[in-house]
Coordinates of C-alpha atoms and ligand atoms in Angstrom, one line a residue:
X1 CA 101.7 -5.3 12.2
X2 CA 102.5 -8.3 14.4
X3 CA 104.7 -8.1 17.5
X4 CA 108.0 -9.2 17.3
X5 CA 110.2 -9.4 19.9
X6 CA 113.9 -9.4 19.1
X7 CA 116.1 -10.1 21.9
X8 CA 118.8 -7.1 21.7
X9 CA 122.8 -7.6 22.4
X10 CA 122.1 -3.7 23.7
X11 CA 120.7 -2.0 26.4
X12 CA 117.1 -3.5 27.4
X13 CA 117.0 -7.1 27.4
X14 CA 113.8 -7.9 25.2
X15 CA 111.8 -5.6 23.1
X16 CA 109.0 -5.1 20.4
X17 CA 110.6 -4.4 17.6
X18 CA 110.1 -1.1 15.9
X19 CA 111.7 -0.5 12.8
X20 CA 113.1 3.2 11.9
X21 CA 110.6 3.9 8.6
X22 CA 107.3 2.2 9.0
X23 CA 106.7 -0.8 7.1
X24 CA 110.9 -1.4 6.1
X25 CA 113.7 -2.6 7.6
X26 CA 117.5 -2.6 6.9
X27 CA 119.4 -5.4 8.2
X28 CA 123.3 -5.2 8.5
X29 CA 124.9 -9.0 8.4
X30 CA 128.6 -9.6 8.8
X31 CA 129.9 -11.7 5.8
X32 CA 132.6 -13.7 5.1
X33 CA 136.0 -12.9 5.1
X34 CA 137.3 -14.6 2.0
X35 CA 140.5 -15.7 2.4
X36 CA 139.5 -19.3 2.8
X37 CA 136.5 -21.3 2.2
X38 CA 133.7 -20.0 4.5
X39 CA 133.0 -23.6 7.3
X40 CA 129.7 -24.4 8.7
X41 CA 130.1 -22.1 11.6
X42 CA 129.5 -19.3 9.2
X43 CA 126.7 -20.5 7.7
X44 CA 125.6 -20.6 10.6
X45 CA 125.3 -17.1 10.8
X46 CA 123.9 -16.4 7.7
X47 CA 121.6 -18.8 7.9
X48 CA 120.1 -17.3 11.7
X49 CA 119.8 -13.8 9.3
X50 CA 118.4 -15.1 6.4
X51 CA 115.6 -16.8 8.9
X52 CA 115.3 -12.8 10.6
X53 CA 115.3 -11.8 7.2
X54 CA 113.0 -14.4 6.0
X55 CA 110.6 -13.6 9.3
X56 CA 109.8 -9.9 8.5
X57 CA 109.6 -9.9 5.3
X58 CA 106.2 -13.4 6.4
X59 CA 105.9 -10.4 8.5
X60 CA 104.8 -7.7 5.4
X61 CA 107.7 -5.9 6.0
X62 CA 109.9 -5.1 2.7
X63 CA 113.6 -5.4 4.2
X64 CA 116.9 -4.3 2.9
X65 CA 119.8 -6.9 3.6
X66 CA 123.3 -5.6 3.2
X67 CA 125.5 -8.6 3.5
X68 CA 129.3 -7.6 3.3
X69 CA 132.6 -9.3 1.8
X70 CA 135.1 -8.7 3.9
X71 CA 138.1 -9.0 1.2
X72 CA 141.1 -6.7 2.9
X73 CA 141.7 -5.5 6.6
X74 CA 140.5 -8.4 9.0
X75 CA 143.7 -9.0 10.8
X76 CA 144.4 -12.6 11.9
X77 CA 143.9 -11.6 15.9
X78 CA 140.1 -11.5 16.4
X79 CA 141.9 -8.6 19.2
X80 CA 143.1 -6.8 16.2
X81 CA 145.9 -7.1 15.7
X82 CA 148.4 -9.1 13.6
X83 CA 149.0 -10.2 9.8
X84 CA 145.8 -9.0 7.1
X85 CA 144.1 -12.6 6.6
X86 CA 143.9 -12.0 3.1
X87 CA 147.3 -11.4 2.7
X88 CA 148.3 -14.4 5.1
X89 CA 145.9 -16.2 2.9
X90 CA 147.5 -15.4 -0.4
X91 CA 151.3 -16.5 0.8
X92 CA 149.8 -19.6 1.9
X93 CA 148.3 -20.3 -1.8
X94 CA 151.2 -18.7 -3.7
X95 CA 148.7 -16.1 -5.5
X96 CA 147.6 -12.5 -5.0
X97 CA 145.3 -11.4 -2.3
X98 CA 143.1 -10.4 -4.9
X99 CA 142.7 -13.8 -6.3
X100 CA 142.4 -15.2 -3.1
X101 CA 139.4 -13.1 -2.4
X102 CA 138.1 -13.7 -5.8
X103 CA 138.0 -17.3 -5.7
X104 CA 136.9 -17.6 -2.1
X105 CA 134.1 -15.1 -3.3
X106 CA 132.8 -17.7 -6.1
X107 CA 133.0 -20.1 -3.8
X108 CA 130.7 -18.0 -1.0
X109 CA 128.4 -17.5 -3.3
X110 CA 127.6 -20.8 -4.4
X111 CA 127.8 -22.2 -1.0
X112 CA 125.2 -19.3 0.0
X113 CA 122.7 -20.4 -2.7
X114 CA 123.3 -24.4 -1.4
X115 CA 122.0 -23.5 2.0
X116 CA 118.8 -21.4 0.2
X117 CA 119.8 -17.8 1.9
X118 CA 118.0 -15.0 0.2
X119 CA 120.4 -13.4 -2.1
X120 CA 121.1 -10.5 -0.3
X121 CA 120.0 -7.1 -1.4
X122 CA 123.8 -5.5 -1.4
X123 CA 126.7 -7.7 -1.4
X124 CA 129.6 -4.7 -1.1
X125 CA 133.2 -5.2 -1.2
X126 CA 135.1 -3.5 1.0
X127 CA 138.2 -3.2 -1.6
X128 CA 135.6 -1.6 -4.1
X129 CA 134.2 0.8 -0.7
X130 CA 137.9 3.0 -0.1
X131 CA 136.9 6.3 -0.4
X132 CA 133.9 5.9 1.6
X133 CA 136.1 4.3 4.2
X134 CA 138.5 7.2 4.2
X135 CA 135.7 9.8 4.3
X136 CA 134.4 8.2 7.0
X137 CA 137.7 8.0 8.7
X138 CA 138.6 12.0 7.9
X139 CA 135.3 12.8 9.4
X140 CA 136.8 11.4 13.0
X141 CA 139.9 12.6 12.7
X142 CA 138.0 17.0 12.0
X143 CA 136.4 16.0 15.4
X144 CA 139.5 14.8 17.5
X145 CA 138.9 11.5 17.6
X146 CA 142.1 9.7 16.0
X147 CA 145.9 9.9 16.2
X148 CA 148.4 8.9 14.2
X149 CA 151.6 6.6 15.0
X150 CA 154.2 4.9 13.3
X151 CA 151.8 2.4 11.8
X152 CA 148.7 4.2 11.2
X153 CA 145.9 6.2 12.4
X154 CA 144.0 4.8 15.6
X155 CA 140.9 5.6 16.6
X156 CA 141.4 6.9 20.2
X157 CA 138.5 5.2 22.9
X158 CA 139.5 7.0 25.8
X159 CA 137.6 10.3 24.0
X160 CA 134.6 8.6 23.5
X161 CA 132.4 8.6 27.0
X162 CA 130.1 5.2 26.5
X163 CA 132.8 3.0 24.9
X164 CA 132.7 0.0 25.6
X165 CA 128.2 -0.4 26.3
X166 CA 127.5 -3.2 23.9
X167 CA 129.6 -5.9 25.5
X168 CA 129.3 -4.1 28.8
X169 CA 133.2 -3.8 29.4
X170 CA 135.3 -0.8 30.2
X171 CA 138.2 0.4 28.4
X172 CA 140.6 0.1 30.9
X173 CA 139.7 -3.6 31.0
X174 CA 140.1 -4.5 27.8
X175 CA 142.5 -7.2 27.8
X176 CA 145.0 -7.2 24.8
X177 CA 144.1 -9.8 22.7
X178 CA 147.9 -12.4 21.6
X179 CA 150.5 -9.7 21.9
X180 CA 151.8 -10.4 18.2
X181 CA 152.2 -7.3 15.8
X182 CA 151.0 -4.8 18.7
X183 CA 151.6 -1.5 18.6
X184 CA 153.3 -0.3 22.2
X185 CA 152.7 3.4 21.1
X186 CA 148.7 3.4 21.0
X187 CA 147.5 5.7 23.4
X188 CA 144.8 2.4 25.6
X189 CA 145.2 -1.2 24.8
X190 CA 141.0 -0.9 23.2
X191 CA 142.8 1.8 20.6
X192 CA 142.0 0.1 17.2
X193 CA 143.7 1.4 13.8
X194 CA 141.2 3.1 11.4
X195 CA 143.6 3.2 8.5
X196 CA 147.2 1.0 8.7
X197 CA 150.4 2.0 6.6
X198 CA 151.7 -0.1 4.1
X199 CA 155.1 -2.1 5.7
X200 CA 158.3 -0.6 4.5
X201 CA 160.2 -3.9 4.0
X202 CA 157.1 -5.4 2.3
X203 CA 155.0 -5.3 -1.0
X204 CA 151.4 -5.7 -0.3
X205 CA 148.9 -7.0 -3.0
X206 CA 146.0 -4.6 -1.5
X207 CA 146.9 -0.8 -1.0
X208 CA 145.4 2.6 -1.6
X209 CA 146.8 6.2 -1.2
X210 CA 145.1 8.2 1.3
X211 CA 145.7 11.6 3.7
X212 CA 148.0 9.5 6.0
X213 CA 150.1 8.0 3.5
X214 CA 150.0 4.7 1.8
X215 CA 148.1 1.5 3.3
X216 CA 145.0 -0.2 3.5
X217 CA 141.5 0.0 6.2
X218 CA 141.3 -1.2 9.1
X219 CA 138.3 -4.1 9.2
X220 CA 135.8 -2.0 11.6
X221 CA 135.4 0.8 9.2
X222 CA 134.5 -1.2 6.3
X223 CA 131.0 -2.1 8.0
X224 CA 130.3 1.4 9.2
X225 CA 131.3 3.0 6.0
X226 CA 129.0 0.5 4.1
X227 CA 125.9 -0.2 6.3
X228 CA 126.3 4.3 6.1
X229 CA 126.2 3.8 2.4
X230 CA 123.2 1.3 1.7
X231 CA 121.1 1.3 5.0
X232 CA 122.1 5.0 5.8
X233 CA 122.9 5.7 10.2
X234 CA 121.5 4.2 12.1
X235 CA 119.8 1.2 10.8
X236 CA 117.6 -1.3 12.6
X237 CA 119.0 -4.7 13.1
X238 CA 123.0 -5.9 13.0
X239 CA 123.8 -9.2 12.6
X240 CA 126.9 -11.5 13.1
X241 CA 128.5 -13.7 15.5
X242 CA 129.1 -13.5 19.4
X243 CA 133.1 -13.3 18.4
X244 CA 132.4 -9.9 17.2
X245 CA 130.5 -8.3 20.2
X246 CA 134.0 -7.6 22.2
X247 CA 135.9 -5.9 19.3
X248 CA 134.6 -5.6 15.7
X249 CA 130.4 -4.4 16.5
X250 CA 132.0 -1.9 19.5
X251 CA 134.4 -0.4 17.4
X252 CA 131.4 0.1 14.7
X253 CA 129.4 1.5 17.2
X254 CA 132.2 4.0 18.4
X255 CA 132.7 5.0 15.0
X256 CA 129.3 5.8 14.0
X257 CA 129.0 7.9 17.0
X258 CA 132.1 9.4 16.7
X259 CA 131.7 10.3 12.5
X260 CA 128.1 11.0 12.5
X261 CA 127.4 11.4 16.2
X262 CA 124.3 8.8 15.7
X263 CA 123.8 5.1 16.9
X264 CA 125.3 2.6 14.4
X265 CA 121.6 0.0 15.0
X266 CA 119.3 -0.3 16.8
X267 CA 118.9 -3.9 17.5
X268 CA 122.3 -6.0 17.6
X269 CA 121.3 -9.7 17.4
X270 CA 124.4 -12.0 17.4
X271 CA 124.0 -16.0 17.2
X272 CA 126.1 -18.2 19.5
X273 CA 128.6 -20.5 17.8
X274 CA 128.7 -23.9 16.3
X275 CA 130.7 -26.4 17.9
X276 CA 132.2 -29.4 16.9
X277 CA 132.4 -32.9 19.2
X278 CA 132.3 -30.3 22.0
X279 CA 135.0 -27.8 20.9
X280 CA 136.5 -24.9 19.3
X281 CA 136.6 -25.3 15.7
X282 CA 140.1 -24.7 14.0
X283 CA 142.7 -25.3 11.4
X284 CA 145.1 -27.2 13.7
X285 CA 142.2 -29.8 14.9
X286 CA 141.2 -30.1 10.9
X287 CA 137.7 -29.9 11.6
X288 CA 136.9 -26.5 10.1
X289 CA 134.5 -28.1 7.9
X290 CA 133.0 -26.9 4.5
X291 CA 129.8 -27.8 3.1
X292 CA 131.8 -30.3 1.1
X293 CA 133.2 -32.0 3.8
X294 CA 129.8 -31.9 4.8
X295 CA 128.5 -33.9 1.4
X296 CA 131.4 -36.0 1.1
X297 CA 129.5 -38.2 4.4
X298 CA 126.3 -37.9 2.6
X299 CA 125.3 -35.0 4.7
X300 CA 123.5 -32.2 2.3
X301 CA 123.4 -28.3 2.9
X302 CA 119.6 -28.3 2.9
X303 CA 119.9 -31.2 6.0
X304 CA 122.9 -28.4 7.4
X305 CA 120.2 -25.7 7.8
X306 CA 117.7 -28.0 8.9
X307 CA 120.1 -29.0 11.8
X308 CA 120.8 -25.0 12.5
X309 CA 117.0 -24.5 12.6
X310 CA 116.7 -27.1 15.3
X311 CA 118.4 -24.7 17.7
X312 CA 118.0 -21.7 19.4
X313 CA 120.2 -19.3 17.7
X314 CA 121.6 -17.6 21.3
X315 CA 122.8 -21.2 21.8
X316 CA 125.7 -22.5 21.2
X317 CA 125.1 -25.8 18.5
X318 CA 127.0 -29.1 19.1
X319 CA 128.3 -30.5 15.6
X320 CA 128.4 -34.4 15.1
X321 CA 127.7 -36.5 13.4
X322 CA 125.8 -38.4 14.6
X323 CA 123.5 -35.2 15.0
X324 CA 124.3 -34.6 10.9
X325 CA 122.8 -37.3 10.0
X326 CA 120.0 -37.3 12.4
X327 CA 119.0 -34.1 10.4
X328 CA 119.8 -35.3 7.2
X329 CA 117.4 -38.6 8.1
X330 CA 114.8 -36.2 9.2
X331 CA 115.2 -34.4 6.1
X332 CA 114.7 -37.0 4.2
X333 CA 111.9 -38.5 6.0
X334 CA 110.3 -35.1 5.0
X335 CA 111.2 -35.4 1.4
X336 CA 109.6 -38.7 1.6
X337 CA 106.6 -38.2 2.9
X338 CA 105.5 -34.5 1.5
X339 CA 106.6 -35.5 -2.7
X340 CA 103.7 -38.0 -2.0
X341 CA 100.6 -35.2 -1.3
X342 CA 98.6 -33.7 -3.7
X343 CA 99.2 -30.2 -5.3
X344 CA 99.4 -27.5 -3.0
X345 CA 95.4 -25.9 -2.2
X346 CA 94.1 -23.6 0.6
X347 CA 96.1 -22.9 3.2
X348 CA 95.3 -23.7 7.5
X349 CA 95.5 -20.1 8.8
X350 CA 96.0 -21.1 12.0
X351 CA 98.9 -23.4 11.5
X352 CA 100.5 -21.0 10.0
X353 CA 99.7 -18.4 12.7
X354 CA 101.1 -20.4 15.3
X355 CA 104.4 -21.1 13.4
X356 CA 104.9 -17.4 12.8
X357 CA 104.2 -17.0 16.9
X358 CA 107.5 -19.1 17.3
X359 CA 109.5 -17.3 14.5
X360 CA 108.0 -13.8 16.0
X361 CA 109.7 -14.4 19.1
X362 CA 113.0 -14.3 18.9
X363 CA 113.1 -16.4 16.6
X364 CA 112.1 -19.8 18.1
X365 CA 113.1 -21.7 15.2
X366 CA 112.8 -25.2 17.3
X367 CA 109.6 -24.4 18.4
X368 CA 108.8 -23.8 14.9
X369 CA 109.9 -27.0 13.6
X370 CA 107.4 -28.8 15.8
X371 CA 104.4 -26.9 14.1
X372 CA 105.9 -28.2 11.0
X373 CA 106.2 -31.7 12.4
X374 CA 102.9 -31.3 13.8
X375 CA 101.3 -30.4 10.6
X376 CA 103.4 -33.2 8.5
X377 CA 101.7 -35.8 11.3
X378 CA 98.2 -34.8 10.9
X379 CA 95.9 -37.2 9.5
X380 CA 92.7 -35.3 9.6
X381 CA 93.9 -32.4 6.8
X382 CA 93.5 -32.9 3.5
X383 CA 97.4 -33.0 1.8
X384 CA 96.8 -30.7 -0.5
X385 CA 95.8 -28.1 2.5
X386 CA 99.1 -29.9 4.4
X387 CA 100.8 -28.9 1.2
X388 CA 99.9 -25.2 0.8
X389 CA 100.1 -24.6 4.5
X390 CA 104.2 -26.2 4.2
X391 CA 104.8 -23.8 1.4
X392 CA 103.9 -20.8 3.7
X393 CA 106.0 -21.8 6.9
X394 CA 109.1 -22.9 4.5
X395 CA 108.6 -19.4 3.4
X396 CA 110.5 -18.7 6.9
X397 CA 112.2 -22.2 7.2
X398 CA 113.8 -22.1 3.5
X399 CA 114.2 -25.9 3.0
X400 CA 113.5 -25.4 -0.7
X401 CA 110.4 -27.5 -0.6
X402 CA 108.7 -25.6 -3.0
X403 CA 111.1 -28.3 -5.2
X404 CA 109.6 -31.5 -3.7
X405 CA 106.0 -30.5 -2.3
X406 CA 103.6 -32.6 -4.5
X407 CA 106.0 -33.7 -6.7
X408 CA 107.0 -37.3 -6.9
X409 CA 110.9 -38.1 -7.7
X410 CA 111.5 -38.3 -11.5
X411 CA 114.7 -41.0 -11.8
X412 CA 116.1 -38.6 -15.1
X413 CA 117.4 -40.8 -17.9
X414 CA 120.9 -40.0 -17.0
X415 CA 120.6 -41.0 -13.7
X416 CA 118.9 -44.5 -14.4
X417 CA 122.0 -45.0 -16.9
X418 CA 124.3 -44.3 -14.5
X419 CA 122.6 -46.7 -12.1
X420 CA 122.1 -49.5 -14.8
X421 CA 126.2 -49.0 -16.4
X422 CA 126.8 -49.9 -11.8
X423 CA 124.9 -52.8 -12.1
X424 CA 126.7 -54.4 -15.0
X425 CA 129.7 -53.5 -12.6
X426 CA 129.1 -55.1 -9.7
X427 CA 127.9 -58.0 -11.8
X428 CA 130.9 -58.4 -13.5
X429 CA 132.8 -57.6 -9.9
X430 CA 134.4 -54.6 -11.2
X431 CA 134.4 -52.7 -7.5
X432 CA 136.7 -49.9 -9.2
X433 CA 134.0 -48.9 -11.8
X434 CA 131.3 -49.5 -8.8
X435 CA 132.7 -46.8 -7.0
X436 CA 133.4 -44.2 -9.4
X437 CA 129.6 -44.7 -10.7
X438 CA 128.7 -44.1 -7.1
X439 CA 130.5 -40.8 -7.0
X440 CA 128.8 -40.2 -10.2
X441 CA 125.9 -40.5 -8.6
X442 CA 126.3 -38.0 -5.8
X443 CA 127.2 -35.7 -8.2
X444 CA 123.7 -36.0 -9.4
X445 CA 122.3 -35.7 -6.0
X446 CA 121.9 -39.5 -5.0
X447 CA 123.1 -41.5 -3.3
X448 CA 123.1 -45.7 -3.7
X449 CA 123.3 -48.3 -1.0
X450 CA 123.7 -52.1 -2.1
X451 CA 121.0 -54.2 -0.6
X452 CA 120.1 -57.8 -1.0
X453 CA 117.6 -56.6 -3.4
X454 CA 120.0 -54.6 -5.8
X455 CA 121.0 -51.1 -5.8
X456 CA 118.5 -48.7 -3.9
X457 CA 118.5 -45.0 -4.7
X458 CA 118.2 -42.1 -2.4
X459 CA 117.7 -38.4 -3.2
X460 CA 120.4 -36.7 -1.3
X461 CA 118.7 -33.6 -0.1
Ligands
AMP501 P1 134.4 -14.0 9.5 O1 134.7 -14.6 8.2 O2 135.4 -14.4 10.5 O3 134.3 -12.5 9.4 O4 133.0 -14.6 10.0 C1 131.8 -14.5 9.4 C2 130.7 -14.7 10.3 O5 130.7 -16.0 10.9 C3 130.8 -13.8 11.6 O6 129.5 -13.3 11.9 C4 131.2 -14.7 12.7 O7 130.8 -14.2 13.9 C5 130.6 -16.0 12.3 N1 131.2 -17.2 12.8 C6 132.5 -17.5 12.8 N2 132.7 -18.7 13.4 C7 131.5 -19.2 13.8 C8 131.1 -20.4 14.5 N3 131.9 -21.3 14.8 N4 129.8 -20.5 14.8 C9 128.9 -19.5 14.4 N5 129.2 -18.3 13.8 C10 130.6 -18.2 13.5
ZN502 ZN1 131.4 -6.5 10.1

């Protein structure tokens, strides 16, 4: 098998990677919590693993991803502490958490498939995961690891030599994170709850009986209690964002040791964030964008991931626009040039090898692009071996161009009505009717600028 180096959030800095059982691997990815449409910083994410997962499995490896729904639990302090988001999230839409979570759900799904991630393997709920969660939880508590206090059972840090290793800190300095809703009877301020009561002067949508009395998990022991479930402890790679290094992948790790006295991974990779304009992204700033936002400029989700490939995913990724539509014009120069060769033939071994040498280590996505570009430029090889050879790399890159390889753009009837019904209305200077055809037309996937020449039509993808 071909080395692969995977730069590891834990212990040694660079290493081959060795997966547990020859020939598989089981990758962990933190999903969504769905109590609000997943933005382009989560995508992201998934789109870094799906390019890992994507990788080994070019590779020859068969790999298991378990991607989780995070749908009760994550507190609204990323320092765990604070309102459950999905309950915040249902006062804020006037429904029940659980149809908050289901609707955000739909909506994470179909934004998954827009961005071409790999379904994953496992896609577990942690609402439909309690008993797992509890065992888990019980299994701490017969080994002395938790106590209990007027709001629920904590896992206690201090009896855990080693916590702490992943993001290097210690537990006495572990800040507290914003002071709201925290407990001043835990026992160390890195004390996180395992299982919290249900309020007294409150109805909660979400809440299960258990051994401690009435309530709901904490967010950590959904992932441990799951990855136990479908990847079995430990497992070889974990995935998610730098956030969670400081709180939610220590507190996995602590209670994988502490239940099952194993590792929770082996390999932690965790991508850097997206910025936008050179800043935080957030609610008050209303620049948490969705995909839609995203389409509404003419900016497609396939264009999205091909701007996330164009960086390294340890660094941190400026947002603009400018750079969004610097992608999507690349994007469409690719479209262009690539539904123009012939049908897809033999494929150049050695391009390919030398793509996969970027994507083997650490996943050099931009250095991978420029084999693309480099094969896209070359004027010597036949198109139909340029062809085959761009279905193997986008094997790795998923640009869906399996769709457009070899394939010249069909106008479909409905499309070329559509465009001829906007040309009797800007001939008869109806604007109003102009426009709305226009958004009739990116509905269809095209857009339509207004030249001299007439209307000219461009595939938005
Ligand atoms: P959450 O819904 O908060 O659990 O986040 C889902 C995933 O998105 C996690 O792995 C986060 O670390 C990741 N994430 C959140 N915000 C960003 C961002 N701005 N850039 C990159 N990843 C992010
Ligand atoms: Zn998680």
């Amino acid at each position: 098998m071909s080395v692969i180096t995977l730069f590891n959030s834990l212990g040694r800095r660079e290493e081959v990677f060795k997966p547990i059982k020859p020939g598989q691997v089981g990758i962990y990815t933190c999903g969504l919590t769905v109590y609000d449409r997943g933005h382009i910083g989560n995508f992201r994410s998934f789109i870094f693993a799906d390019v890992l997962r994507r990788m080994l499995v070019a590779t020859g490896y068969t790999v298991t991803q378990v991607t989780n729904i995070t749908d009760v639990g994550h507190l609204v302090s990323d320092a765990d502490e604070g309102e459950d988001k999905l309950e915040k999230g249902a006062r804020r839409e006037g429904k029940t958490a659980w149809q908050v979570a289901d609707e955000y759900t739909q909506l994470y799904l179909s934004d998954m498939k827009r961005v071409n991630l790999l379904p994953p393997t496992v896609m577990p709920k942690a609402t439909d995961h309690i008993a797992e969660q509890i065992a888990m939880i019980q299994a701490m508590e017969d080994k002395g690891f938790t106590y209990t206090i007027s709001d629920g059972v904590y896992f206690d840090t201090a009896k855990l030599p080693g916590y702490g290793r992943l993001s290097g800190q210690k537990t006495e300095d572990k800040a507290e994170g914003a002071r709201v809703g925290v407990n001043e009877d835990k026992k160390h301020p890195s004390d996180f709850a395992l299982w919290k009561f249900s309020p007294a002067d409150e109805q909660r949508h979400m809440e299960w009986e258990s051994p401690w009395g009435k309530g709901f998990p904490g967010w950590h022991i959904e992932c441990s209690a799951m990855a136990e479930k479908y990847l079995g402890l430990p497992f070889d790679v974990h995935t998610g964002g730098v956030d969670h290094i400081a709180v939610h992948h220590e507190n996995e790790i602590a209670q994988a040791q502490a239940a099952r006295d194993t590792l929770e991974a082996n390999y932690w990779l965790h991508n850097e964030f997206l910025l936008i304009d050179g800043g935080k992204m957030s609610k008050s700033l209303n620049n948490t964008y969705s995909l839609d936002d995203l389409a509404a400029k003419g900016i497609s989700p396939l264009a999205y991931r091909y701007l996330v490939l164009g960086a390294h995913y340890k660094s941190q990724l400026n947002f603009t626009w400018e750079a969004a539509q610097g992608a999507q014009n690349a994007m469409n120069k690719l479209v262009d040039t690539v539904r123009l060769w012939d049908k897809p033939t033999e494929v150049d071994q050695a391009l390919v090898d030398e793509f996969m040498e970027h994507v083997r280590n650490d996943l050099d996505t931009p250095g991978a692009l420029a084999v693309m570009w480099k094969l896209i430029g070359d004027e010597k090889l036949p198109s139909s071996v340029k062809a085959a050879t761009l279905l193997a790399l986008d094997e790795v890159l998923g640009l869906a161009l399996e769709d457009v390889v070899g394939r010249p753009l069909k106008i479909s009837s409905e499309v070329q009505a559509v465009l001829d019904d906007r040309e009797r209305a800007r001939l008869a200077k109806d604007f109003a009717a102009s426009d709305k055809l226009r958004a009739d037309l990116a509905k269809l996937g095209f857009l339509v600028d207004d030249t001299p020449e007439g209307q000219r039509l461009r595939e938005l993808r």
